[in-house]
Amino acid sequence: MSFTSHDGLTLPDVGFGTYKLNGLAGAQTMAEALDSGYRLLDSAFNYENEGAVGEAVRRSSVAREEVTVTSKLPGRHHAHAKAVPAIEESVLRTGLDHLDLILIHWPNPSQDLYVEAWQALVEARERGLVRHIGVSNFLPEHIDRLIAETGVTPAVNQIEMHPYFPQAAQRAYDAEHGIITEAWSPLGRANEMLTDPVLVRIAEAHDVGVGEVILSWHVALGALPLPKASSAERRRKNLEAPQVALSEAEIAEISGLARPDGRTNDQDPAVYEEF
Ligand SMILES: NC(=O)C1=CN([C@@H]2O[C@H](COP(=O)(O)OP(=O)(O)OC[C@H]3O[C@@H](n4cnc5c(N)ncnc54)[C@H](OP(=O)(O)O)[C@@H]3O)[C@@H](O)[C@H]2O)C=CC1
Ligand SMILES: O=C(O)C(=O)[C@@H](O)[C@H](O)C(=O)CO
């Protein structure tokens, strides 16, 4: 199973989150993830691990062209004159000759520079520094504005999504525009959701762990989860999660776990900003 965007970007059904995986140990973990079957690494300028990502690609036995290397442009570099060298810096840090995907990390609406940042991403794509461009934590109003002012629709929107925060409206918007929805913190950063009685019951019925049930639910809803796992055993289970065949009733029951305040860290992109 894979996901394809309006502009032909094809991504695997599960990717690998790399936040907190740094240095040589991080590179080794990521290389092992690639060797065990992962084909998408999700990084960011602010994770300070783009160098480790590049090293992982070189250490692994997987051909460069089979890996989707993703990074993200931080809020403090949204202004066009800062965004251009920041994107170049991301590529340089990897030691690779291009990124496959770069996203604007957060819209930072009060700063109101994300359209300038988007223009810089468009130019980076034209220069061959990046193959595809997208956004993260963007609401419909932000994407509408990008399209209206530049004519370019993102290939990806990476958003918080898990059973306590299923993001039905944003996913519907993304799908209507041919935008792949990627799910960050798909396991809620291993919070209390992993012991939710409904999820435990469904996991027991399928003889798998709760993590696999959650990730299978993401894929069934058309979203690409990016679980991070240090443990090789968890990485393997997470990659195999889409094989868990949830029934329509189970999928609906999991979506029904949505909470009004379901975000893991109260990061509403309408007001929350990162730099
Ligand atoms: N665009 C954005 O703004 C954001 C993007 N992200 C991206 O999303 C990725 C994933 O999100 P993240 O916040 O890391 O959190 P996750 O929801 O992926 O949770 C990671 C935690 O879950 C544990 N875990 C992994 N697999 C399992 C399993 N099968 N069963 C039980 N526990 C498990 C991990 O343990 P252990 O590591 O010990 O094995 C770790 O403690 C990030 O790494 C990053 O790439 C994240 C936040 C914001
Ligand atoms: O992990 C990311 O991509 C982030 O945006 C993080 O900064 C995350 O939001 C966080 O850890 C905030 O404390």
XYZ file of C-alpha atoms and ligand atoms in Angstrom:
336
model
C 0.000 0.000 0.000
C 1.216 3.506 -0.757
C -0.074 7.078 -0.943
C 0.167 9.341 -4.004
C -0.275 13.125 -4.109
C -1.765 15.316 -6.835
C 1.751 15.921 -8.229
C 2.823 12.282 -8.323
C 4.733 11.967 -5.034
C 4.364 8.346 -3.915
C 5.041 7.519 -0.274
C 4.960 4.237 1.674
C 2.100 3.457 4.067
C 4.269 3.900 7.216
C 7.244 6.237 7.675
C 9.849 6.627 10.423
C 9.806 9.561 12.876
C 13.261 10.764 13.904
C 12.626 13.441 16.544
C 15.131 12.843 19.402
C 17.286 10.498 17.312
C 20.573 12.406 17.106
C 24.264 11.903 16.513
C 25.901 8.603 15.668
C 23.472 6.580 17.778
C 20.578 8.238 15.973
C 22.174 7.584 12.580
C 22.625 3.921 13.477
C 18.989 3.600 14.608
C 17.779 5.201 11.388
C 20.070 3.023 9.257
C 18.664 -0.060 10.986
C 15.150 1.244 10.342
C 15.957 1.525 6.627
C 17.553 -1.933 6.561
C 14.450 -3.390 8.207
C 12.137 -1.977 5.549
C 11.374 1.679 6.271
C 11.667 3.948 3.237
C 10.727 7.378 4.646
C 12.715 9.328 7.255
C 10.987 12.352 8.808
C 13.437 14.986 10.031
C 13.472 18.770 10.536
C 15.991 21.613 10.703
C 15.001 21.995 14.368
C 15.633 18.321 15.232
C 19.346 18.979 14.681
C 19.675 15.542 13.108
C 19.697 16.144 9.360
C 23.378 15.097 9.396
C 22.440 11.836 11.105
C 19.725 11.275 8.492
C 22.249 11.617 5.662
C 24.649 9.292 7.460
C 21.853 6.742 7.946
C 21.135 6.760 4.219
C 24.817 6.173 3.490
C 25.181 3.438 6.160
C 22.091 1.489 5.149
C 21.999 -1.113 2.414
C 19.077 0.649 0.750
C 19.647 2.538 -2.506
C 19.441 6.330 -2.117
C 16.661 6.630 -4.681
C 14.436 4.291 -2.666
C 14.446 6.547 0.393
C 12.255 9.601 0.925
C 14.305 12.031 3.003
C 12.083 14.701 4.546
C 13.006 17.868 6.420
C 11.137 20.956 7.608
C 11.793 24.703 7.492
C 11.543 26.350 10.945
C 9.529 29.476 11.776
C 12.538 31.726 12.381
C 13.529 31.285 8.718
C 10.189 31.997 7.002
C 11.240 35.333 5.491
C 12.305 34.661 1.896
C 15.869 35.930 2.383
C 16.310 33.567 5.327
C 14.370 30.628 3.906
C 16.597 30.226 0.836
C 19.870 29.653 2.756
C 18.048 27.615 5.450
C 16.779 25.161 2.836
C 20.270 25.030 1.303
C 21.666 24.414 4.814
C 19.266 21.501 5.334
C 20.510 19.864 2.139
C 24.151 20.534 3.064
C 23.685 19.050 6.526
C 22.453 15.768 5.054
C 25.478 15.543 2.766
C 23.055 14.367 0.082
C 22.570 16.228 -3.176
C 18.857 16.782 -2.632
C 15.986 16.281 -0.202
C 12.970 14.372 -1.443
C 10.487 16.443 0.517
C 10.624 19.638 2.545
C 7.744 21.030 4.590
C 7.063 24.358 6.269
C 7.132 23.118 9.881
C 4.459 25.397 11.406
C 2.405 28.181 9.759
C 3.054 30.676 12.597
C 0.065 32.803 11.503
C 0.842 35.825 13.687
C 4.242 36.076 12.008
C 2.410 35.968 8.647
C 5.418 35.003 6.526
C 4.420 31.501 5.466
C 3.542 32.564 1.894
C 7.087 33.956 1.507
C 8.432 30.703 2.891
C 6.313 28.754 0.433
C 7.693 30.797 -2.471
C 11.200 29.845 -1.308
C 10.211 26.156 -1.262
C 8.795 26.476 -4.798
C 12.102 27.974 -5.966
C 14.116 25.277 -4.177
C 12.125 22.673 -6.078
C 12.776 24.494 -9.364
C 16.519 24.514 -8.536
C 16.494 20.753 -7.856
C 17.428 21.090 -4.173
C 14.205 19.319 -3.206
C 11.963 17.028 -5.246
C 8.613 17.781 -3.577
C 7.271 20.442 -1.232
C 4.587 20.459 1.419
C 3.473 21.830 4.748
C 2.984 20.737 8.338
C 0.370 21.844 10.846
C -1.447 23.879 8.182
C -5.188 24.535 8.520
C -7.453 24.836 5.445
C -7.303 28.648 5.578
C -3.485 28.550 5.390
C -3.424 26.147 2.434
C -6.176 28.093 0.639
C -3.963 31.151 0.878
C -0.874 29.360 -0.476
C -2.864 28.166 -3.465
C -4.516 31.555 -4.074
C -1.259 33.521 -3.858
C 1.181 31.131 -5.579
C -0.955 28.669 -7.567
C 1.014 25.789 -6.007
C -0.716 23.119 -3.899
C 1.344 21.261 -1.256
C 1.989 17.556 -1.841
C 1.830 16.744 1.888
C 0.294 18.147 5.065
C 1.818 16.610 8.205
C -0.492 17.021 11.202
C -1.062 15.657 14.679
C -3.371 12.652 14.386
C -4.212 9.705 16.628
C -7.408 8.131 18.001
C -7.910 10.902 20.565
C -7.498 13.508 17.792
C -8.601 11.981 14.461
C -8.639 15.204 12.379
C -11.607 14.218 10.169
C -12.181 17.707 8.727
C -8.520 18.408 7.925
C -8.106 14.960 6.348
C -11.171 15.547 4.165
C -9.767 18.916 3.036
C -6.369 17.369 2.246
C -7.955 14.498 0.285
C -10.082 16.914 -1.786
C -6.882 18.700 -2.820
C -4.797 15.593 -3.540
C -2.623 16.329 -0.498
C -1.213 13.325 1.404
C -1.965 13.569 5.128
C 0.941 12.432 7.290
C 0.281 11.796 11.000
C 2.755 13.049 13.614
C 2.833 11.614 17.136
C 0.602 8.822 15.783
C 1.030 6.935 19.080
C 0.423 10.046 21.187
C 4.065 9.860 22.307
C 3.198 6.628 24.129
C 0.816 8.407 26.511
C -2.205 6.926 28.331
C -3.893 6.229 24.981
C -1.835 3.030 24.785
C -3.852 1.615 27.698
C -7.264 2.759 26.470
C -9.701 -0.154 27.167
C -11.279 0.007 23.689
C -7.896 -0.186 21.979
C -6.710 -2.942 24.322
C -9.833 -5.001 23.555
C -9.405 -4.604 19.787
C -5.697 -5.429 20.050
C -6.455 -8.588 22.009
C -9.059 -9.624 19.440
C -6.392 -9.434 16.719
C -3.612 -10.823 18.934
C -1.408 -7.757 18.340
C -0.263 -4.740 20.374
C -2.221 -1.508 20.769
C 0.418 0.351 18.748
C -0.243 -1.822 15.710
C -4.005 -1.303 16.002
C -3.545 2.469 16.112
C -1.218 2.559 13.098
C -3.475 0.239 11.095
C -6.367 2.632 11.863
C -4.338 5.561 10.472
C -3.656 3.761 7.213
C -7.271 2.579 6.915
C -8.339 6.237 7.120
C -5.883 7.213 4.388
C -3.236 8.840 6.591
C 0.462 7.980 6.656
C 1.703 7.536 10.253
C 5.276 8.441 11.252
C 5.913 6.438 14.440
C 9.263 6.860 16.160
C 10.665 3.807 17.946
C 14.110 3.170 19.407
C 13.386 -0.518 19.871
C 13.927 -2.766 16.851
C 11.001 -4.956 17.877
C 8.621 -1.970 17.968
C 9.926 -0.722 14.630
C 9.189 -4.102 13.046
C 5.693 -4.266 14.524
C 4.928 -0.702 13.477
C 6.010 -1.373 9.904
C 3.812 -4.464 9.744
C 0.829 -2.733 11.381
C -1.154 -2.131 8.145
C -1.508 -5.919 7.863
C -3.844 -5.854 10.868
C -7.235 -6.085 9.145
C -9.579 -3.908 11.174
C -13.303 -4.174 10.462
C -15.326 -1.083 9.515
C -16.972 -1.284 12.936
C -13.587 -1.333 14.688
C -12.345 1.614 12.639
C -15.478 3.573 13.548
C -15.157 2.624 17.215
C -11.535 3.841 17.290
C -12.492 7.117 15.578
C -15.186 7.453 18.237
C -12.468 7.813 20.887
C -11.966 11.426 19.712
C -11.781 13.934 22.546
C -12.534 17.677 22.271
C -9.179 18.383 23.927
C -7.450 15.379 22.385
C -4.208 17.026 21.320
C -1.185 15.509 23.075
C 0.534 18.814 23.854
C -2.156 21.474 23.271
C -0.497 22.663 20.048
C -3.288 24.291 18.015
C -1.639 25.733 14.874
C -4.150 28.584 14.805
C -2.359 30.017 17.851
C 0.644 27.804 18.710
C 3.878 28.838 17.000
C 7.377 27.398 16.819
C 10.539 29.109 15.765
N 5.440 18.187 12.229
C 5.432 18.310 13.541
O 5.131 19.376 14.073
C 5.764 17.149 14.379
C 6.350 16.040 13.799
N 6.662 14.926 14.536
C 7.200 13.744 13.824
O 6.411 12.604 14.150
C 7.278 11.596 14.659
C 6.558 10.682 15.647
O 6.036 11.409 16.714
P 6.648 11.320 18.202
O 6.304 12.616 18.852
O 8.062 10.922 18.111
O 5.789 10.225 18.941
P 5.120 8.806 18.621
O 3.641 8.988 18.712
O 5.708 8.205 17.407
O 5.557 7.998 19.918
C 6.886 7.607 20.146
C 6.914 6.836 21.442
O 6.128 5.647 21.290
C 6.919 4.520 21.623
N 6.509 3.415 20.715
C 6.851 3.256 19.423
N 6.233 2.192 18.900
C 5.491 1.643 19.889
C 4.639 0.522 19.959
N 4.415 -0.254 18.907
N 4.026 0.254 21.146
C 4.250 1.033 22.222
N 5.044 2.121 22.209
C 5.658 2.430 21.048
C 8.345 4.943 21.430
O 9.185 4.173 22.242
P 10.761 3.927 21.989
O 11.281 5.039 21.146
O 11.328 3.912 23.361
O 10.895 2.598 21.308
C 8.299 6.398 21.853
O 8.358 6.505 23.273
C 8.450 12.384 15.254
O 9.549 11.562 15.532
C 8.636 13.421 14.187
O 9.329 12.870 13.084
C 6.384 14.895 15.874
C 5.843 15.987 16.513
C 5.495 17.200 15.824
O 8.658 17.373 16.749
C 8.285 18.346 16.089
O 8.225 18.350 14.853
C 7.891 19.544 16.769
O 7.324 20.454 16.211
C 8.297 19.569 18.189
O 8.829 20.807 18.497
C 7.161 19.248 19.057
O 6.103 20.033 18.694
C 7.557 19.431 20.462
O 8.220 18.584 20.985
C 7.162 20.639 21.204
O 7.574 20.532 22.525
